[in-house]
Structure formats: C-alpha cells, structure tokens
XYZ file of C-alpha atoms in Angstrom:
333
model
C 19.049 -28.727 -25.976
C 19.073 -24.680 -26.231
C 21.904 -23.302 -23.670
C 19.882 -20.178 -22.741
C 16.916 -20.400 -20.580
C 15.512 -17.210 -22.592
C 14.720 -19.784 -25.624
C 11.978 -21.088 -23.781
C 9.642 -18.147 -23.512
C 7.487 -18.683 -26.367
C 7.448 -22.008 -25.210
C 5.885 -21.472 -22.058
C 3.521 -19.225 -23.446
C 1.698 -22.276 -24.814
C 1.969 -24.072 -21.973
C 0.036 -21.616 -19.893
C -2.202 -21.225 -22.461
C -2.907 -25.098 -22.027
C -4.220 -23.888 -18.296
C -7.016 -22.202 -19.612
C -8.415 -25.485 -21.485
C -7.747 -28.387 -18.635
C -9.404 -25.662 -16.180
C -12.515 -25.192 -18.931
C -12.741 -29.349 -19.261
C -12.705 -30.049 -15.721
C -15.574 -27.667 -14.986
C -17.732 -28.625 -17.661
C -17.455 -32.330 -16.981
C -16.568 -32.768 -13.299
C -20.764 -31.469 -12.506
C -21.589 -35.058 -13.794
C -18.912 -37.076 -11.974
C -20.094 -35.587 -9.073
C -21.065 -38.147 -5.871
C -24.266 -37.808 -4.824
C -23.595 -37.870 -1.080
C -23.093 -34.569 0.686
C -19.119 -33.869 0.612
C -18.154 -32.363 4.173
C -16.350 -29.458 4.362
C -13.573 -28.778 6.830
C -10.763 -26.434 7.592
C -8.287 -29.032 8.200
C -8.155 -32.268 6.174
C -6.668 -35.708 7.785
C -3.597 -35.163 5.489
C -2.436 -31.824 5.817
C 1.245 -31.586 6.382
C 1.233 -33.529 3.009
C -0.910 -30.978 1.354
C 2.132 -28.848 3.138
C 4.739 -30.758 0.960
C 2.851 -30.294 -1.956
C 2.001 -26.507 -1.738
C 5.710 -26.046 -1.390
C 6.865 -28.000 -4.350
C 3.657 -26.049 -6.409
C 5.229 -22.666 -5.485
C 9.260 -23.177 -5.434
C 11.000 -21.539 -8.216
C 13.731 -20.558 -6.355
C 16.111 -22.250 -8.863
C 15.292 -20.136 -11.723
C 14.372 -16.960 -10.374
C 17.860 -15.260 -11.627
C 17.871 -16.815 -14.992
C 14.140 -15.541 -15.434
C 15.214 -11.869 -14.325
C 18.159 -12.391 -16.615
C 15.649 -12.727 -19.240
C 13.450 -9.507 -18.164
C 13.732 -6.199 -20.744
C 13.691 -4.273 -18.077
C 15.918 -5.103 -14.940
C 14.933 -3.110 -12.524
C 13.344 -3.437 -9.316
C 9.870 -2.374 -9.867
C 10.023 -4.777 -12.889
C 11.143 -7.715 -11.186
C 8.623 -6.926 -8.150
C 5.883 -7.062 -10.386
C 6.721 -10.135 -12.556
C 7.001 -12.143 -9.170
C 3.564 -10.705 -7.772
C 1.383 -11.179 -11.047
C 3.333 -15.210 -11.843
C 2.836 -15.969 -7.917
C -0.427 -14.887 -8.069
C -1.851 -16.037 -11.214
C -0.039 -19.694 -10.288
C -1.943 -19.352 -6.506
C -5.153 -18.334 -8.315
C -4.897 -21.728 -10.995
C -4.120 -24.060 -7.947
C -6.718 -22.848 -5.705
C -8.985 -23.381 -8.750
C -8.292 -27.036 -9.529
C -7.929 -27.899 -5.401
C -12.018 -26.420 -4.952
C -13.094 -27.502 -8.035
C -11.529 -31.252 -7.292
C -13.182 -31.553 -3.519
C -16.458 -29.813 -3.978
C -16.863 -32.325 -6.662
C -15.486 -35.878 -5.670
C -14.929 -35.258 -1.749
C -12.696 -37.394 -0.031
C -12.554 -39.333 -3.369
C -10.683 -37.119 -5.631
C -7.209 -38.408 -7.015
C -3.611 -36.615 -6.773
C -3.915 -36.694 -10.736
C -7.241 -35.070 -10.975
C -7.769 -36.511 -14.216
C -8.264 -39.626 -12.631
C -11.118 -39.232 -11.250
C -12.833 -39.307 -14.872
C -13.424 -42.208 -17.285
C -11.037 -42.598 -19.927
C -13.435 -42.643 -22.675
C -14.774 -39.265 -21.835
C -14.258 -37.065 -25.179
C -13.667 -33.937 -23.438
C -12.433 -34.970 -20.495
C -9.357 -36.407 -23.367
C -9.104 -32.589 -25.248
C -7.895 -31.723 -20.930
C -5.637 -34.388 -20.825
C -4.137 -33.752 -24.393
C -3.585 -30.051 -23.106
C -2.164 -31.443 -20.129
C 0.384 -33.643 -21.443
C 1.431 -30.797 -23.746
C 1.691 -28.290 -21.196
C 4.046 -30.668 -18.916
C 6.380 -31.517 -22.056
C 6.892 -27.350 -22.367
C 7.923 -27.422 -18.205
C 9.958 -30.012 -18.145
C 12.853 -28.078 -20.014
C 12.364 -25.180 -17.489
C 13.262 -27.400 -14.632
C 16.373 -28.826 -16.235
C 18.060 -25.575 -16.312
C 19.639 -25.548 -13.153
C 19.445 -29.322 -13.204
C 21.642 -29.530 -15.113
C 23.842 -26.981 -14.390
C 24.365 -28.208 -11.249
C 25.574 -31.630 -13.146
C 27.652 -29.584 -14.733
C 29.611 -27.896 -12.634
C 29.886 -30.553 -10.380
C 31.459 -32.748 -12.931
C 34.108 -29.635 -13.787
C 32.237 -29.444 -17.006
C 31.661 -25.574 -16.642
C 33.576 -23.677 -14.655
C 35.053 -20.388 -14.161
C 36.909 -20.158 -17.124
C 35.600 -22.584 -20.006
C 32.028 -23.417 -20.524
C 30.643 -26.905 -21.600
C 31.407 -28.526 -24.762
C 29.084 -29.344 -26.823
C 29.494 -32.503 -26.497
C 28.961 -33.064 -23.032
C 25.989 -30.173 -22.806
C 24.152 -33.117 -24.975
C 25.224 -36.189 -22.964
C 23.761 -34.589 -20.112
C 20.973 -33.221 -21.387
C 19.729 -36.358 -22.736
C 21.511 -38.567 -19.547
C 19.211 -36.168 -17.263
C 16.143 -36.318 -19.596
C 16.342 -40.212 -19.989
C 16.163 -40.389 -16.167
C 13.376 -38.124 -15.480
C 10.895 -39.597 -17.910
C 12.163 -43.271 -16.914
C 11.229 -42.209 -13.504
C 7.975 -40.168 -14.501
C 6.981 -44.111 -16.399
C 7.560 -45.456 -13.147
C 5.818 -43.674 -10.809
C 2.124 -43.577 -10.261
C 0.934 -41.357 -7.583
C 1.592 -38.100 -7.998
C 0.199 -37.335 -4.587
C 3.484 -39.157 -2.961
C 6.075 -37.696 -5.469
C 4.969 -34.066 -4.717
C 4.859 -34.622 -1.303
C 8.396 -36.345 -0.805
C 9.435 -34.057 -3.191
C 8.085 -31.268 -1.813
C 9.087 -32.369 1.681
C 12.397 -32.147 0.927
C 13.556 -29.994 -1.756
C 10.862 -27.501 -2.283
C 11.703 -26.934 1.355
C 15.290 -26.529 1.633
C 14.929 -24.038 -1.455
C 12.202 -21.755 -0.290
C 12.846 -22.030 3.552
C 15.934 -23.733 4.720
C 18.723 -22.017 2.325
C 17.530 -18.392 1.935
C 17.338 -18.201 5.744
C 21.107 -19.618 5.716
C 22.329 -17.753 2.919
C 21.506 -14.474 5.032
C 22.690 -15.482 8.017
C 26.405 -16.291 6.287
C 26.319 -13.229 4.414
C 25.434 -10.786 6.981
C 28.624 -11.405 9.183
C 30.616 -10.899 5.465
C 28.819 -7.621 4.854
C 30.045 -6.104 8.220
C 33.193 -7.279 7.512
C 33.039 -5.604 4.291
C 31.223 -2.544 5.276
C 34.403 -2.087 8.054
C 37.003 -2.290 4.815
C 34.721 0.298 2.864
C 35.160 2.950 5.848
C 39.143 2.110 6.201
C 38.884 2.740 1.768
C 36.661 5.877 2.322
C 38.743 7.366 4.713
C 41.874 6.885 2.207
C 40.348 7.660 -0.855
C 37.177 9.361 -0.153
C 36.355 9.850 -4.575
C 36.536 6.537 -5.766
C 36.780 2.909 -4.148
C 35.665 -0.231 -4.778
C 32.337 -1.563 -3.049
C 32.417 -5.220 -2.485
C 29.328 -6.977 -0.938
C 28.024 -10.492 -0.222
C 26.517 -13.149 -2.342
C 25.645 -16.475 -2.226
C 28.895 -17.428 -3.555
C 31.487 -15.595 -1.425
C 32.044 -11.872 -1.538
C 31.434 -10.027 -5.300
C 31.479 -6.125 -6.660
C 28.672 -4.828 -7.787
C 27.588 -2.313 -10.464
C 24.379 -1.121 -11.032
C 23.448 1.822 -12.612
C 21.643 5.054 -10.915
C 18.187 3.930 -12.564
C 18.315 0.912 -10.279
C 19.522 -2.053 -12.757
C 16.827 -0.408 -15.653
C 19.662 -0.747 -18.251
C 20.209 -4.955 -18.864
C 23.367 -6.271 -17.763
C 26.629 -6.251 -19.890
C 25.895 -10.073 -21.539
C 23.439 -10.570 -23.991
C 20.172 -10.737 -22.167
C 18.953 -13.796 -24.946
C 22.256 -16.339 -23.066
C 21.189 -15.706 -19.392
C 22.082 -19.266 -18.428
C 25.506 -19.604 -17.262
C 25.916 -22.776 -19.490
C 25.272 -20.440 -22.206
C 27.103 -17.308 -21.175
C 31.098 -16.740 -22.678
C 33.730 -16.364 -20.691
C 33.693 -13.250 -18.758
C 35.769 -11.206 -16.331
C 33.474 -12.048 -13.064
C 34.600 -12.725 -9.326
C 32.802 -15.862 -9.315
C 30.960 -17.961 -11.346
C 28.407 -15.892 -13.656
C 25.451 -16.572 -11.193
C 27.343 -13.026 -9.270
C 26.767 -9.856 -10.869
C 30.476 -8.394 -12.755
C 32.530 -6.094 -10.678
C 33.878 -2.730 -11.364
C 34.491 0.588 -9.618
C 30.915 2.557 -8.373
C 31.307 5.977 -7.274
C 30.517 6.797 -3.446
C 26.782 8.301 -4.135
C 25.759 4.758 -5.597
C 26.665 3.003 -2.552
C 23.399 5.060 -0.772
C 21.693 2.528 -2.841
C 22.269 -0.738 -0.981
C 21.061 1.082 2.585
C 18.928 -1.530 2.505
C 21.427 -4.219 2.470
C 22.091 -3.892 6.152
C 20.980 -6.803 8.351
C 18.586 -5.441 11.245
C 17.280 -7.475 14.319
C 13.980 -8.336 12.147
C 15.839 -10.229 9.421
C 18.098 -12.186 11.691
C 14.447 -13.001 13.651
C 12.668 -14.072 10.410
C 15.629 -15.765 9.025
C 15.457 -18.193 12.296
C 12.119 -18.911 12.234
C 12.270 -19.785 8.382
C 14.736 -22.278 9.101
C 12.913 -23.918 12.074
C 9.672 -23.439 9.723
C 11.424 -25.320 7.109
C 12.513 -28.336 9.038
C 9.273 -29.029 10.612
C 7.383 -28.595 7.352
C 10.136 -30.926 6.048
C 9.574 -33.113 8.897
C 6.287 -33.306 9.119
C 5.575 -33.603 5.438
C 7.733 -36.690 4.967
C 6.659 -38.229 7.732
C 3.175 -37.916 6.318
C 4.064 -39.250 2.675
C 5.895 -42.002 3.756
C 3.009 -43.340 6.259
C-alpha cells in the first residue's frame, strides 16, 4: 500500500537473502534426483528463442530503474554505474546458477519451476520452497510500482497537478493485486508465462522503446541545441538549457559534482504517486527545471547523437522484434 517505492528496501533485502537458501537446497538435494543416464550437453537447445523470451523478462527492469536511482544516497553517475553493474551481475550470476545446476542434473527433464522436479515430501527440498514463496511475496510489490502508476495516470487519477487520493491509491492497489494473484492461481507453467511475457514486454522495454525513445529525442535536441546558440548569442551569461526526455522537452539542473547532491524532493517519496505537487515541466518522471549557468552545459557533451547511436539504436529495434517474434512464436507452438 506504501506510495514510495523507497519503503521497500528492507524488504527486498530479505528477499535476496531468500536466494542464498533455495540456491543451498537445490544443490544439496538435486545430486540424488539426479537421472542416471548421461545428460548431453549442447550449445544450442531445441527451444532457444524461448529461453530468449525468458532471459529478457529475467533481466528487464527498465520500469523501475528511475524510482531505484531516486532512492540512491548518492546520485551521481559513478553511483548509479555501479549499482547497475554489481545488481546485473549478481542477478546474471544467480540465474546462470539455477539454469546449470537444473540441466546438469535432470537433462532434458527439468521443469520451468525447478522445484518441480523434486518430491513434495522432501524436508529440505520444502525449507527452498518456503524461502521461495517468501522471496516472490517481497517482489511482487516492486513490480506494481509502475503498474500501477500507469493505471493511474491513465485513469486521470494522478496527474500533473493533484496526486491520487487515497482512496483510489487503495482500490487500485488491491484491484491490481486481486488480478495478479487470481492469474498467478491460474496459471501453471511458468515456462510459457515467462516466455509470452518475456516475448512481448520484456522486449519492447529493454529493446524496442529505448531504441525509439532516442531516435525521437535526437531530432528535439538539435532543435534545441539551434535555440541555445540563437539564446547564447543574446545573452551569452545566463540562459536557460532545455533538453529532451522521454516525455517531451524538460530543463535540467544538475549540480557541478554530477547529480552527487539528491534531488530537491525527499529522496524517501521517489514514486511519483507519492511525490507533492511540484513546479516540473512534465510529469515528475522529468527532472525540475531552472536556470544553469553556461559552464554546466559542457556537461551534457555527451548528449549529442553521433552516427554510432543512431546505428545501434536501429539494430536494437530490429533485434527486438525478431526476439519478440521469434520468442512468441516459440511459446505459443
């Protein structure tokens, strides 16, 4: 029910540390589950633009990346740089785990839902899925965030200048919760919900819109740049610098440490449902706007679209659609 996404830290500390104990369960136990065949191993499996799906959905956090560098101490750079490498990492690290673990010791055999592939008696094998369930109650409330933010908005429940009631943050919280779990009830195999899910969504997220989003905004930065010589011809001490976002055109103002001191709101409400009003350009997923001297616009050099970007941004999209493609086609065969 909390409006800010920074509630949920301790939170999440337990669930990764339920990680450690499925991970310790599994490779005590799966040794005697083991078939006794020889389990082949091969570069490419028979289903691998599904696996595709499913990587992508394991690894798409797109959604929340802002709110979670709302949340950071220290907003800088350097900071955020490093919280992405070491969560990437440590998440490509636990998957990579489970996925050898699971096929050097059932093959062919093993089950989307790993657990699955042990009996349901088994008293360890239990303590794992305890830790399990407990570590996907603690995610689910990460991934309504911007769930149900979306809702929100779209319903004209929070816009630019009024936030949610509280009356309607609940019915949608628990509209949006009732669904999921009705749905989670429902379905059975994981293996085809990741990969449809994956196939579609995880896709258009990670892929599909970032490539877009830079293709838009690099004709509006020109555009902008061309207005920032006409200003620093005409006033060559102070004018405004406006660049592009994802939601139109915004001002920006960091500081000269690179963004080290936290932004003006209250670093614990970094979710916009949580946020007061305030004097933005757009909604509060853009950054507030006020004057920055002329040395501080040295700082977004790096801003400029080159040749390389546009390239990669292309190839992202087309990358996205056929994993998109492919992946579907694959779950729903």
């Amino acid at each position: 029910m909390s409006r800010s996404i920074g509630s949920l830290a301790r939170w999440s500390i337990i669930s990764v540390a339920c990680l450690p104990i499925i991970l310790l369960t599994i490779l005590i136990r799966a040794p005697a589950y083991a078939p006794k065949e020889r389990i082949p191993l091969e570069w490419v499996g028979p289903d691998v633009f599904g696996a595709l799906g499913i990587m992508a959905f394991a690894f798409t956090c797109h959604q929340v990346a802002l709110p979670n560098f709302l949340t950071l101490e220290n907003q800088s750079t350097h900071s955020w740089k490093l919280t992405t490498v070491l969560s990437t990492g440590i998440s490509w690290l636990i998957s990579m785990t489970f996925a050898v673990i699971g096929y050097l010791c059932f093959g062919t055999g093993v089950q989307s839902n790993l657990f699955m592939n042990f009996a349901s008696d088994d008293p360890l094998i239990n303590v794992g899925r305890f830790a399990l369930s407990v570590s996907m109650v603690l995610t689910i409330p990460m991934g309504i965030f911007p769930t149900r933010e979306a809702i929100q908005k779209s319903l004209g429940f929070e816009t630019a200048s009024k936030q949610p009631t509280n009356t309607q943050h609940y019915t949608v919280t628990i509209v949006l919760f009732t669904v999921i779990l009705g749905l989670s009830v429902a379905v059975r195999s994981l293996g085809t919900v990741y990969s449809i899910v994956g196939g579609f969504s995880a896709t258009t997220l990670a892929y599909i819109l970032p490539a877009a989003s830079y293709l838009v905004t690099r004709s509006v930065y020109y555009k902008n740049m061309s207005s920032q010589s006409i200003l620093n011809s005409s006033q060559p001490k102070n004018f405004i610098g406006v660049f592009p976002t994802l939601t139109g055109s915004t001002t920006l103002t960091p500081d000269e440490n690179d963004l080290k001191a936290p932004f003006s709101w209250d670093t614990a409400s970094c979710s916009s449902s949580s946020a007061r009003h305030l004097n933005f350009d757009d909604d509060v997923a853009t950054v507030d706007g006020e004057e920055i001297s002329e040395p501080d616009l040295g700082m977004y050099a790096s801003l400029k679209p080159t040749w390389f970007l546009d390239i990669a941004a292309g190839l992202l999209i087309i990358w996205g659609f056929g994993v998109m493609f492919l992946s579907l086609s694959s779950a729903l065969n």
